[in-house]
Amino acid sequence: MKFRLLQHVIMSLCFLLLFTNTQCDEDGDAVSSCGPAAVIDPGFFETAETRGFKVTNAEVLDSCLTVDFSASGCDGSTWSLVLVDSGEVAESNPEQRSLKLVFGNDETCLAVINQTRMFNLSNLRIEDSSSIQLNIEGVQEPLIYDY
């Protein structure tokens, strides 16, 4: 009986140590879990159309782009929204990227639905730079992504 109790105590301590070891390292980079990464695809960017929705707000926080938008539909559960980058970097200070939000909506209802989507911007970083201006079609003002 004492042996089983000792086994349970040792196993509990092992699990406790295992879980405490999974905490973030203070010196390490934080991994963003804010959503799908931007798609860098010049061909897709060139042919993509941005219609059928209205961006009501967009902002960058850390490596995440948050987009609030509205469109007509039933409940928005089948919508898709993809952030597409042109693959080109305009040499300026700061450098600039051109992007589009590509919206998919097969819903035929007439209700106006609001949604928020998030995108990970980490793959848009430019080496030897710490800031990018994001020019997103359908967003009134350029956004600055500092990293």
XYZ file of C-alpha atoms in Angstrom:
147
model
C 0.000 0.000 0.000
C 2.826 2.431 0.860
C 4.515 1.542 -2.419
C 1.424 2.507 -4.460
C 1.061 5.770 -2.570
C 4.717 6.541 -3.203
C 4.257 5.763 -6.909
C 1.315 8.172 -7.142
C 3.239 10.925 -5.374
C 6.254 10.474 -7.661
C 4.065 10.427 -10.793
C 2.260 13.569 -9.631
C 5.557 15.349 -9.074
C 6.799 14.278 -12.518
C 3.684 15.682 -14.199
C 3.944 18.873 -12.194
C 7.565 19.342 -13.275
C 6.678 18.549 -16.869
C 3.955 21.213 -16.975
C 6.067 23.878 -15.289
C 8.793 23.228 -17.860
C 6.454 24.212 -20.708
C 6.251 27.860 -19.682
C 7.667 30.508 -22.008
C 11.276 31.472 -21.685
C 11.616 35.176 -20.862
C 14.383 35.583 -23.422
C 12.571 33.679 -26.183
C 10.333 35.158 -28.824
C 6.631 34.897 -28.191
C 4.842 32.702 -30.686
C 1.808 34.407 -32.137
C -1.410 32.434 -32.133
C -3.554 35.160 -33.619
C -4.740 33.336 -36.709
C -3.616 32.224 -40.123
C -0.533 33.775 -41.674
C -0.765 36.166 -44.582
C -0.471 34.388 -47.932
C 2.408 35.701 -50.051
C 1.357 34.884 -53.613
C 1.839 37.390 -56.474
C -0.440 35.448 -58.851
C -3.275 35.175 -56.333
C -2.832 38.845 -55.408
C -3.040 39.930 -59.046
C -6.304 38.090 -59.761
C -7.968 38.466 -56.343
C -10.965 40.742 -56.032
C -11.910 42.526 -52.839
C -15.668 42.887 -52.884
C -18.801 41.849 -51.050
C -17.773 43.162 -47.635
C -16.813 46.375 -45.854
C -13.887 46.784 -43.483
C -15.082 48.760 -40.457
C -11.798 48.703 -38.517
C -8.296 47.311 -38.853
C -5.404 47.493 -36.421
C -2.038 45.897 -35.750
C -1.053 44.742 -32.276
C 2.240 42.902 -31.892
C 2.336 40.499 -34.867
C -1.443 40.315 -35.252
C -3.705 42.121 -37.684
C -7.275 42.379 -36.428
C -9.931 43.142 -39.039
C -13.539 44.026 -38.227
C -15.841 43.773 -41.226
C -19.469 43.448 -42.240
C -21.314 41.768 -45.095
C -24.730 40.398 -45.920
C -25.396 36.780 -45.072
C -27.285 34.357 -42.869
C -24.920 34.050 -39.916
C -21.408 34.312 -41.391
C -20.427 30.821 -40.290
C -19.370 29.799 -43.805
C -17.435 32.944 -44.688
C -13.771 32.886 -45.544
C -11.340 35.788 -45.391
C -7.756 35.507 -46.608
C -5.011 38.120 -46.311
C -2.942 38.078 -49.510
C 0.388 39.859 -50.016
C 1.693 40.891 -53.452
C 5.151 39.500 -52.729
C 6.751 42.839 -53.536
C 8.362 45.275 -51.110
C 8.393 48.979 -51.933
C 11.747 50.419 -50.906
C 10.926 53.406 -48.720
C 11.220 54.328 -45.078
C 9.569 52.262 -43.745
C 9.337 49.628 -46.461
C 5.823 49.008 -47.752
C 3.792 45.942 -48.649
C 0.575 45.814 -50.674
C -2.140 43.466 -49.459
C -5.708 42.460 -50.210
C -8.414 40.858 -48.111
C -10.146 38.209 -50.214
C -13.652 37.423 -49.014
C -15.697 34.319 -49.757
C -19.439 34.297 -49.091
C -21.961 31.778 -50.437
C -24.725 32.852 -48.055
C -27.832 34.325 -49.697
C -29.576 35.901 -46.697
C -29.903 39.677 -46.512
C -29.023 40.242 -42.854
C -25.945 42.376 -42.187
C -23.455 40.419 -40.091
C -20.349 41.791 -38.346
C -17.274 39.658 -37.749
C -13.716 39.990 -36.534
C -10.829 37.995 -37.987
C -7.164 37.933 -37.053
C -4.064 37.268 -39.128
C -0.466 36.531 -38.194
C 1.888 39.034 -39.849
C 5.188 37.409 -38.831
C 5.942 36.059 -42.300
C 5.768 39.598 -43.739
C 8.817 40.762 -41.798
C 11.737 42.123 -43.780
C 15.294 41.288 -42.828
C 17.292 44.197 -41.366
C 14.101 46.169 -40.793
C 11.911 46.713 -37.750
C 8.846 48.298 -39.314
C 6.622 47.881 -42.391
C 3.821 50.006 -43.751
C 0.879 47.802 -44.734
C -1.261 49.145 -47.576
C -4.397 46.998 -47.455
C -6.960 47.492 -50.207
C -10.275 48.528 -48.624
C -8.638 49.909 -45.464
C -8.720 53.722 -45.361
C -5.295 54.405 -43.851
C -2.011 52.492 -44.096
C -1.123 50.494 -40.992
C 2.313 50.287 -39.408
C 3.600 46.890 -38.296
C 6.481 47.320 -35.825
C 8.452 44.224 -34.829
